[in-house]
CSV table of C-alpha atoms in Angstrom, one decimal:
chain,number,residue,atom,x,y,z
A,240,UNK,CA,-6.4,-7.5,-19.4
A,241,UNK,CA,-4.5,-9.3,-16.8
A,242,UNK,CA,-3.6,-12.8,-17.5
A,243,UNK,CA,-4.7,-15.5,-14.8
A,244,UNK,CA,-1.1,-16.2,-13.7
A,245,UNK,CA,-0.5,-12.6,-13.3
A,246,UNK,CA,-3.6,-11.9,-11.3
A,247,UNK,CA,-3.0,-15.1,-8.8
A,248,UNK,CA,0.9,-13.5,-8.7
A,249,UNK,CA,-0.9,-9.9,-7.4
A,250,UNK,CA,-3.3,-11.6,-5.5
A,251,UNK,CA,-0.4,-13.3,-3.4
A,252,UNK,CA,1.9,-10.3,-3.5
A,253,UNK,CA,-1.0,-8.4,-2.1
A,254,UNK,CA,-1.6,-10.9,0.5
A,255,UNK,CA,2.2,-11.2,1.3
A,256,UNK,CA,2.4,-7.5,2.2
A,257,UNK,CA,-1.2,-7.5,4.3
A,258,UNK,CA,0.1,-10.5,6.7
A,259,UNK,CA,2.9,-8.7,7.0
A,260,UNK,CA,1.2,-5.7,8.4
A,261,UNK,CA,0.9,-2.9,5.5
A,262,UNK,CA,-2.1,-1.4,4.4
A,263,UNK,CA,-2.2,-2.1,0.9
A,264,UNK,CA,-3.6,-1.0,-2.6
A,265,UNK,CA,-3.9,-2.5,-6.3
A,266,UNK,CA,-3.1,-0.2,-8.9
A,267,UNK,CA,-4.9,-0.7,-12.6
A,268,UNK,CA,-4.3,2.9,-14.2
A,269,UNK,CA,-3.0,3.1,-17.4
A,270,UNK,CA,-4.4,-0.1,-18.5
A,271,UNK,CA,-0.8,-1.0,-20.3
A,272,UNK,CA,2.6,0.0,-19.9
A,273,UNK,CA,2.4,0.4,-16.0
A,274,UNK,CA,4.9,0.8,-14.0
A,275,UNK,CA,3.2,0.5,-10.5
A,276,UNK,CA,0.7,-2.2,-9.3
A,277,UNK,CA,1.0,-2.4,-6.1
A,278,UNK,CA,1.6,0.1,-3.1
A,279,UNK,CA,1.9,-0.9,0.1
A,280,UNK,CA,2.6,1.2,4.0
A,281,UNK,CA,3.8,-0.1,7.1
A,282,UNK,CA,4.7,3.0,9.9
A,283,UNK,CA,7.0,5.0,7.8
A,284,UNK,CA,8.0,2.4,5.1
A,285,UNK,CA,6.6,2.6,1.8
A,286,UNK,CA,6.9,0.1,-0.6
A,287,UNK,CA,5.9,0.7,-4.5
A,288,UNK,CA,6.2,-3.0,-6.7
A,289,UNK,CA,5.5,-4.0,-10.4
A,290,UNK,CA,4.3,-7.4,-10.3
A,291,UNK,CA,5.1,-9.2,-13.8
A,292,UNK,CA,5.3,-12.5,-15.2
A,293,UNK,CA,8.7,-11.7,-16.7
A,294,UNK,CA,10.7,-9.4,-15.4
A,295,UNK,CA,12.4,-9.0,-19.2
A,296,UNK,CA,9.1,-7.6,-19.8
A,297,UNK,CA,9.5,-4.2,-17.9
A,298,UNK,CA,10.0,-1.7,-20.2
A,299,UNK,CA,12.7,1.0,-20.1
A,300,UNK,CA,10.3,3.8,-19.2
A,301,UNK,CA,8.4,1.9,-16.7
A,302,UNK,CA,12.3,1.2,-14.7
A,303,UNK,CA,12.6,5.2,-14.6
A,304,UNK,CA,9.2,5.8,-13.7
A,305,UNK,CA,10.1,3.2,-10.5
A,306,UNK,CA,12.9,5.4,-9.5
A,307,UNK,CA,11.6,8.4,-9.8
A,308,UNK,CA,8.5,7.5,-7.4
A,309,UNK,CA,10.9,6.3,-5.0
A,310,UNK,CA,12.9,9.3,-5.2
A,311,UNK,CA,9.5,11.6,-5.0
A,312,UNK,CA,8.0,9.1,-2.0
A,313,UNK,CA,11.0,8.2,-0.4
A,314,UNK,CA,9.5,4.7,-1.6
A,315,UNK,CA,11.3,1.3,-1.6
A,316,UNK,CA,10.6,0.0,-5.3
A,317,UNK,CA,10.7,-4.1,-6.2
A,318,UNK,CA,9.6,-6.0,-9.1
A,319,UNK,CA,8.2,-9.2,-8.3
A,320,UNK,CA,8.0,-11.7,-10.7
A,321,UNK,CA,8.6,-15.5,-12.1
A,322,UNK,CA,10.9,-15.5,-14.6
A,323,UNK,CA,14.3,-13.3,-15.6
A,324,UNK,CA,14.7,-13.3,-19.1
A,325,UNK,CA,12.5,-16.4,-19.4
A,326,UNK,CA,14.6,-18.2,-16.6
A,327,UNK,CA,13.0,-19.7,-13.9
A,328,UNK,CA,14.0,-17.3,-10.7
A,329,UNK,CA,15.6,-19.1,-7.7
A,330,UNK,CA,14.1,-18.2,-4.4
A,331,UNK,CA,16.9,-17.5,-2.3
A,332,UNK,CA,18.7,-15.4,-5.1
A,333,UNK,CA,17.8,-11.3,-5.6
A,334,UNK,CA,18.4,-10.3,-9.6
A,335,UNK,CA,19.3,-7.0,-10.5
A,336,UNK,CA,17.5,-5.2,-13.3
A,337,UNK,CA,18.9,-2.0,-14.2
A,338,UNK,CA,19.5,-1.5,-10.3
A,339,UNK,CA,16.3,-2.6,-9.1
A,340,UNK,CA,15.8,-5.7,-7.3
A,341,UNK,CA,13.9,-8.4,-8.5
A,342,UNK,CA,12.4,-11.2,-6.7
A,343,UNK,CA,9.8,-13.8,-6.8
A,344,UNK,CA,7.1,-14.2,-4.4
A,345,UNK,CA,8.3,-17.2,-2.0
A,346,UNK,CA,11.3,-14.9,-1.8
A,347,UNK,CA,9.2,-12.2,-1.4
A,348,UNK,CA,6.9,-13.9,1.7
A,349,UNK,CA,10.0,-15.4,3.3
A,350,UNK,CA,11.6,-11.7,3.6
A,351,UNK,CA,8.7,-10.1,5.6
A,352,UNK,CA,7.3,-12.7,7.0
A,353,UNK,CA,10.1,-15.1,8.6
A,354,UNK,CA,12.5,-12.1,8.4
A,355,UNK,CA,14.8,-13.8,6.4
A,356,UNK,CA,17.5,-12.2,4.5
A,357,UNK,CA,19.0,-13.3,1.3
A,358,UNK,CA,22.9,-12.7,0.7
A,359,UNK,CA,23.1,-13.7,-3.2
A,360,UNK,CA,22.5,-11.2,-6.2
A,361,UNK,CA,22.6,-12.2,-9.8
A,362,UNK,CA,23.7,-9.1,-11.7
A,363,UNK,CA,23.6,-9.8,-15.2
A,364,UNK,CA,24.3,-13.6,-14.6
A,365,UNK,CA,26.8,-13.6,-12.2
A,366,UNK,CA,26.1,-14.9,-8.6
A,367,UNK,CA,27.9,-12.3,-6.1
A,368,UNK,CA,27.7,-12.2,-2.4
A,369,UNK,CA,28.6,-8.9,-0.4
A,370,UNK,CA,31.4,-8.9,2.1
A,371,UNK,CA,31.0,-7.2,5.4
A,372,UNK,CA,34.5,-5.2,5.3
A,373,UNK,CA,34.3,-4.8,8.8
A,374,UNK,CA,33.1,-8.6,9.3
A,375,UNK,CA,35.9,-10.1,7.5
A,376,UNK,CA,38.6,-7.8,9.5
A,377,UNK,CA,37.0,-9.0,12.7
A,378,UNK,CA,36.2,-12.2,11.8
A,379,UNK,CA,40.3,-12.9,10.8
A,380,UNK,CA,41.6,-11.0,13.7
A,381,UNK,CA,39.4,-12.9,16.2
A,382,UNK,CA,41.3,-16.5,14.0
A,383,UNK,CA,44.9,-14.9,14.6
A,384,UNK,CA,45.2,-14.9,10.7
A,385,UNK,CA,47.2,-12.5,9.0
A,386,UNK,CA,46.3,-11.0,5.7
A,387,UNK,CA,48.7,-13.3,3.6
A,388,UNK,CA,47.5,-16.6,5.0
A,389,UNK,CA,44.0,-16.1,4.3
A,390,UNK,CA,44.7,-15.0,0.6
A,391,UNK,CA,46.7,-18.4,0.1
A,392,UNK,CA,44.1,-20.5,2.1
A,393,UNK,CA,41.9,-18.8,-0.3
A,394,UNK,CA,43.8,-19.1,-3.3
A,395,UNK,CA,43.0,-15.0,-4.0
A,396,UNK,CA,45.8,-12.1,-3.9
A,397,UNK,CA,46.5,-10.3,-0.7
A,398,UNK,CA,45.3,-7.2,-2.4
A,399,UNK,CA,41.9,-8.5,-2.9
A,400,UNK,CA,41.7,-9.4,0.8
A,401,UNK,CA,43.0,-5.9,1.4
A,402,UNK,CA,40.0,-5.1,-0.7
A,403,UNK,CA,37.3,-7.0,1.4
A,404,UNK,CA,38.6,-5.3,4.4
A,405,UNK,CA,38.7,-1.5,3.1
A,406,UNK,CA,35.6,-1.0,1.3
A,407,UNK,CA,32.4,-2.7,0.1
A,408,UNK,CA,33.1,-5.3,-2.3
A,409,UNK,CA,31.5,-8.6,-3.9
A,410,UNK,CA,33.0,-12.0,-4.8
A,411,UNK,CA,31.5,-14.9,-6.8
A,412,UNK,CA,29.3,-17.7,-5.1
A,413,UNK,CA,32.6,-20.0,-5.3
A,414,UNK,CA,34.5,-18.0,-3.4
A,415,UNK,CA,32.5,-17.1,-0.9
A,416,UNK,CA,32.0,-20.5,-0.2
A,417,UNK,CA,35.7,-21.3,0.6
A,418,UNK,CA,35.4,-18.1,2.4
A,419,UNK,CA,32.2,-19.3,4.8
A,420,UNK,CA,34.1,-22.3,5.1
A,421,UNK,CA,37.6,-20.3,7.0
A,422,UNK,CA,35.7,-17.3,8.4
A,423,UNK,CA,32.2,-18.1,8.5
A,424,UNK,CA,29.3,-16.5,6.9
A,425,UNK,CA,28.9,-13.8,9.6
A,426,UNK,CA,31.4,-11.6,7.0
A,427,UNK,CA,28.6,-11.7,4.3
A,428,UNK,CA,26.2,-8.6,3.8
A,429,UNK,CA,22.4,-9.2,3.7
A,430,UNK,CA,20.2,-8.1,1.1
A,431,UNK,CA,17.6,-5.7,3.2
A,432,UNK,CA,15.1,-5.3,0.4
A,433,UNK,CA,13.3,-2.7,1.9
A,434,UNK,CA,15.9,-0.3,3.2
A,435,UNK,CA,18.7,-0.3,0.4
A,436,UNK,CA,15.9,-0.2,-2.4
A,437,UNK,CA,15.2,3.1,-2.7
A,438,UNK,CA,16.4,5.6,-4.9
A,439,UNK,CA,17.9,9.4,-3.9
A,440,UNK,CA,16.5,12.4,-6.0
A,441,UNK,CA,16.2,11.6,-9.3
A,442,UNK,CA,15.6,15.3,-10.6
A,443,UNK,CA,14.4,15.6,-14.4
A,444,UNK,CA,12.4,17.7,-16.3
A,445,UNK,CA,9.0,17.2,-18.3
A,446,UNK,CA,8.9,17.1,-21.4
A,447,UNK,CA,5.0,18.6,-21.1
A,448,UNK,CA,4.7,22.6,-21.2
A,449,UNK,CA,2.2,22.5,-19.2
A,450,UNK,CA,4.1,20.6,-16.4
A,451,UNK,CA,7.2,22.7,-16.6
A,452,UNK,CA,5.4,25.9,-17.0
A,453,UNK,CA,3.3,25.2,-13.4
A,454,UNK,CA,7.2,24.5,-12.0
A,455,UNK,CA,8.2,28.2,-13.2
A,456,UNK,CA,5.0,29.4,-11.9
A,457,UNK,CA,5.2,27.9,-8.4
A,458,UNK,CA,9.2,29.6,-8.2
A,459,UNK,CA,9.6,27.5,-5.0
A,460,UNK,CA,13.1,27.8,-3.9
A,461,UNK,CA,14.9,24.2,-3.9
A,462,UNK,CA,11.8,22.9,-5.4
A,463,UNK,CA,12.3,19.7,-7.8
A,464,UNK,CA,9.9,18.5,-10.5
A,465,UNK,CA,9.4,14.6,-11.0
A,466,UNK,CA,7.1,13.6,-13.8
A,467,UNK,CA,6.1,10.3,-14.8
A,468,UNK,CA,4.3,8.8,-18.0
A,469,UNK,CA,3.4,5.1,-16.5
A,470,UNK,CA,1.6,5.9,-13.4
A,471,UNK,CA,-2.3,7.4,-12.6
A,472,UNK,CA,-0.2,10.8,-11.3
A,473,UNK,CA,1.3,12.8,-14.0
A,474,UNK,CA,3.9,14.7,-12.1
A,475,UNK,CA,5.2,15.4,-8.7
A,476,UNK,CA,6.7,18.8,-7.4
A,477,UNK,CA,9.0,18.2,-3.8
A,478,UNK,CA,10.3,20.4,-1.4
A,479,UNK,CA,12.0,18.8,1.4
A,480,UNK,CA,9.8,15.8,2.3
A,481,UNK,CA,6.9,17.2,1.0
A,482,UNK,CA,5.5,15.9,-1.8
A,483,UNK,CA,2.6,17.2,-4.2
A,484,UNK,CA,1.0,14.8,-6.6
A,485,UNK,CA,0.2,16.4,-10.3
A,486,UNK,CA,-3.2,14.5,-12.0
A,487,UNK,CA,-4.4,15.9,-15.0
A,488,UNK,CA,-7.7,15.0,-15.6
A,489,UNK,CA,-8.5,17.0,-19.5
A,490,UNK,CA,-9.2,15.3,-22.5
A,491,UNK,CA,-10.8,11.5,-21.0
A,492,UNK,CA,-13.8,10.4,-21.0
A,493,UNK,CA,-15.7,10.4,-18.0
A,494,UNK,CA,-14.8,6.6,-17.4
A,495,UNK,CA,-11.2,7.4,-18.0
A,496,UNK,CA,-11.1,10.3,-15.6
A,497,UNK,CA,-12.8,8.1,-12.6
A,498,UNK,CA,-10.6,5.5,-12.8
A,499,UNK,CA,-7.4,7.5,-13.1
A,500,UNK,CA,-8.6,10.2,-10.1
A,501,UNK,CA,-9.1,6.9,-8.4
A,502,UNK,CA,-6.0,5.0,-9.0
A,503,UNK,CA,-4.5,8.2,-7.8
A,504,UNK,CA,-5.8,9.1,-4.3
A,505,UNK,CA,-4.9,5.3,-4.2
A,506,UNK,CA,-0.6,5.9,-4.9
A,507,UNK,CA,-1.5,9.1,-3.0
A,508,UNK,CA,-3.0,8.1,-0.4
A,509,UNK,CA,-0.6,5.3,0.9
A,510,UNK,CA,2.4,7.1,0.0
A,511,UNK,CA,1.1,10.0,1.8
A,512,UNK,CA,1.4,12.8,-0.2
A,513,UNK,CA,-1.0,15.4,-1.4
A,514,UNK,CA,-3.1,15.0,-4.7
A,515,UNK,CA,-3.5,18.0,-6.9
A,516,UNK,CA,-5.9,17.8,-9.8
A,517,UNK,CA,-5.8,19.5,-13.0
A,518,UNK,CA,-9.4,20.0,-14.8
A,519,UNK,CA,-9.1,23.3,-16.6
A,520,UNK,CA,-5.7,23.9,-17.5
A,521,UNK,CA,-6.8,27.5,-18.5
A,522,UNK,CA,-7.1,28.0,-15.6
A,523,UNK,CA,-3.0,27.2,-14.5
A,524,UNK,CA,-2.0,29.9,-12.6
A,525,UNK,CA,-4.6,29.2,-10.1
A,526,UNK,CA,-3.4,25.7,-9.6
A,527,UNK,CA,0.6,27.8,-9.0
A,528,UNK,CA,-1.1,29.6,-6.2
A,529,UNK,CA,-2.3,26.2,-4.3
A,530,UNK,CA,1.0,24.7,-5.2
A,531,UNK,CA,2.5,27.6,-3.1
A,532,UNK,CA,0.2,27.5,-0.2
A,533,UNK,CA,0.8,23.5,0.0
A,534,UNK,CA,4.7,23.9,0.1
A,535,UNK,CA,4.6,27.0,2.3
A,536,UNK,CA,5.6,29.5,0.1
């Protein structure tokens, strides 16, 4: 059972995302260890979030369950939370768990609804800003400055100026403050939460017979099998941009089967994909043959 901190974060995560125009749902299936609790659509963009207290408290499985349903969606994936590692999170400051962004919920509301961008990450403690490698170039050529005399004004090598110019790099918040104060902070990257958090195919295999034998038996060319442990759908076969959504629904109760078939046409239905559900799984190779006639095949 949700705590009453955790439900008033949902509750304004959820809220967050509706004033900012996407159709929203709460998600509450499996009961623990979940790795999705809120799904959200705008247009095209799709945004899948685990809302936690902690963010120390998000389990290894339930970080590559995230990735894989942005991979199967084509979903941006945040964790939204108060603390990092029991630390109270800064709200102009995105944190990096295992490649996931983390941020709290006035960072959260500032982002989509004043459009404001951060520019700081904390990756494991350290406070990096991006630089713009065509910003800087710009920015030093527009000031007549050559190479040399910004890396002595900055008190950095050449090469690492070389560096910002050639490819995409970070540098600590101190330097980038003596480099906002020569160039500006034009040359600094945003953080665009919603377009850089989402992951390419993350192809794996199940570890369930069942899920890997329907993968055989569908034999769709270029076909890739996503399956998840943490999350109301089970699996998720792709083709393309297509996505069908595996729920088995043997061996719950009757309670347990309505509120995971519910939970998800929920993820289904916002991230627009196509819900599949296993009741007999005797009955397998009928299940192959609408897997085929869904893809096309």
């Amino acid at each position: 059972m949700k705590s009453r901190v955790l439900e008033e974060l949902t509750e304004e995560t959820l809220g967050t995302l509706s004033r900012a125009g996407f159709i929203v749902e709460e998600i509450d299936y499996p009961e623990e260890g979940r790795s999705v609790d809120v799904v959200g659509r705008s247009g095209d963009k799709k945004v899948i979030l685990k809302v936690v207290y902690d963010s120390a408290r998000v389990s290894k499985r339930e970080i590559e369950d995230l990735k894989k349903l942005s991979a199967t969606y084509r979903s941006s994936v945040l964790i939204v939370s108060e603390k990092y590692w029991k630390t109270e999170m800064e709200d102009d400051v995105v944190y990096v768990r295992n490649d996931i962004y983390v941020v709290n919920k006035n960072l959260l509301r500032d982002y989509l609804l004043k459009s404001s961008k951060p520019i700081v990450l904390n990756v494991r403690g350290n406070y990096l800003v991006r630089i713009s490698s065509k910003g800087f170039a710009k920015r030093r050529l527009e000031l007549g400055l050559s190479r040399s005399e910004v890396a002595n004004r900055l008190n950095i090598s050449r090469e690492a100026v070389y560096q910002y110019e050639t490819r995409r790099s970070m540098t600590s918040v101190q330097t980038a403050i003596k480099i906002a104060e020569l160039l500006g902070e034009e040359v600094f990257e945003e953080i665009d939460l919603l377009n850089e958090s989402v992951f390419d195919r993350y192809d794996t295999r199940s570890e369930s017979p069942l899920l890997n034998e329907l993968l055989s038996l569908v034999n769709v060319r270029d076909a890739k099998l996503y399956s998840f442990t943490t999350t109301p759908v089970d699996a998720a076969i792709v083709k393309d941009e297509k996505a069908v959504s595996i729920v088995r629904l043997t061996g719950f109760s009757r309670s347990e089967v309505e509120l995971k078939a519910d939970n998800a046409v929920k993820l289904t239905s916002i991230t627009r994909s196509t819900p599949l559900f296993i009741h007999d799984e005797r009955r397998i190779e009928r299940v192959g043959e609408a897997l085929r006639e869904i893809l096309g095949e």
